[in-house]
């Protein structure tokens, strides 16, 4: 063999290696729809059943579960880290200001996990449970259902500081929101789409009472807040009372319906947070808001797609991480 041929062979060998490696990486990294078809065929059914039962008891559960998945994915990827309890040595994500006391739905996840462990021990990850439960919550409240690619593994780290650094606060401007979402790989359009999740659920007074009582030095009430809506909010959140049992629905007329009223509320200056109303502060995002407000089906399609994308942020797959046997504690 002359050297020319040799270099040709070795380069094609190198090519094959590269292709093989790529293939292996893909196998390792890709989430799959139907991931539990063989290892735990009833998994998705059990999750939906438990979410449904909890929802019938308290329809706020849907909002809680949807937000849990979002807060999981934006902090260290969708690795179930939001579910880990704090210990003497570690303040976990769930105890950071954006999460405590407002996150809810943990007991639902505990019940799901207990049932799954009893039928398929150590198989279904907590991170996947969150992704399925969020999908079921969207479906149960009137959104479009979608297939959830699965195979996420659970992380072994949870830090309250990381939650604080990665979750956008309700005081955010459009630029700040855009940056936070871009850091997680989202376009501005996807950000506007995902914000429609605020069609569900409630907020604690502390998340928006500055808009009612101390907007800035010279103006008490946020002028971009509809005065009628502000009056309603003031009834629910008396001045100076930020106790954790004071809450207001984010979409007062249909707090347990996944619909486009979030967007029509914004157009009527009835967005609850500064960050919600901020979506009207650029021509492009304002256009998207009115487009969504007018097209329920289009938004629901875009929302389902964006949820699938959110569920892929920095996932652990293959042999990385673990499958926790109790979602609250690392194995
Ligand atoms: C765009 C940036 C976002 C900001 C600044 C934000 C902020 C907040 C805040 C402050 C609350 C109320 C917490 C409380 O006081 O109780 C909340 C609730 C909620 N958020 Fe967001 N959020 C954002 C995006 C999202 C996304 C992308 C989703 C899901 C895809 C989501 C889902 C929810 C849900 C469902 C609730 C209601 C929770 C409940 O009723 O328990 N949010 N959000
Ligand atoms: C307070 O807010 C109002 C309304 O947005 C604005 O006109 C005014 O300049 C602000 N004052 C200060 C001190 O920032």
Short mmCIF file of N, CA and C in Angstrom, two decimals, residues 1-16:
data_model
loop_
_atom_site.label_atom_id
_atom_site.label_comp_id
_atom_site.label_asym_id
_atom_site.label_seq_id
_atom_site.Cartn_x
_atom_site.Cartn_y
_atom_site.Cartn_z
N UNK A 1 0.84 -1.19 0.00
CA UNK A 1 0.00 0.00 0.00
C UNK A 1 0.88 1.24 0.00
N UNK A 2 0.66 2.16 -0.96
CA UNK A 2 1.44 3.40 -0.88
C UNK A 2 0.81 4.36 0.13
N UNK A 3 1.58 5.38 0.36
CA UNK A 3 1.17 6.25 1.47
C UNK A 3 -0.14 7.00 1.16
N UNK A 4 -0.32 7.23 -0.18
CA UNK A 4 -1.54 7.94 -0.56
C UNK A 4 -2.78 7.12 -0.16
N UNK A 5 -2.69 5.82 -0.51
CA UNK A 5 -3.82 4.95 -0.20
C UNK A 5 -4.04 4.86 1.31
N UNK A 6 -2.89 4.79 1.99
CA UNK A 6 -2.99 4.68 3.45
C UNK A 6 -3.77 5.85 4.05
N UNK A 7 -3.38 7.06 3.57
CA UNK A 7 -4.01 8.23 4.16
C UNK A 7 -5.50 8.24 3.80
N UNK A 8 -5.78 7.72 2.59
CA UNK A 8 -7.20 7.66 2.20
C UNK A 8 -7.96 6.73 3.15
N UNK A 9 -7.35 5.51 3.37
CA UNK A 9 -8.03 4.55 4.23
C UNK A 9 -8.20 5.08 5.64
N UNK A 10 -7.09 5.66 6.13
CA UNK A 10 -7.19 6.08 7.52
C UNK A 10 -8.20 7.22 7.66
N UNK A 11 -8.29 8.05 6.59
CA UNK A 11 -9.26 9.13 6.75
C UNK A 11 -10.68 8.59 6.68
N UNK A 12 -10.89 7.53 5.86
CA UNK A 12 -12.26 7.01 5.84
C UNK A 12 -12.55 6.26 7.14
N UNK A 13 -11.49 5.68 7.71
CA UNK A 13 -11.68 5.03 9.02
C UNK A 13 -12.05 6.10 10.06
N UNK A 14 -11.32 7.23 9.95
CA UNK A 14 -11.62 8.32 10.89
C UNK A 14 -13.07 8.78 10.72
N UNK A 15 -13.48 8.88 9.45
CA UNK A 15 -14.87 9.29 9.18
C UNK A 15 -15.85 8.34 9.86
N UNK A 16 -15.58 7.03 9.68
CA UNK A 16 -16.48 6.03 10.27
C UNK A 16 -16.55 6.21 11.79
#
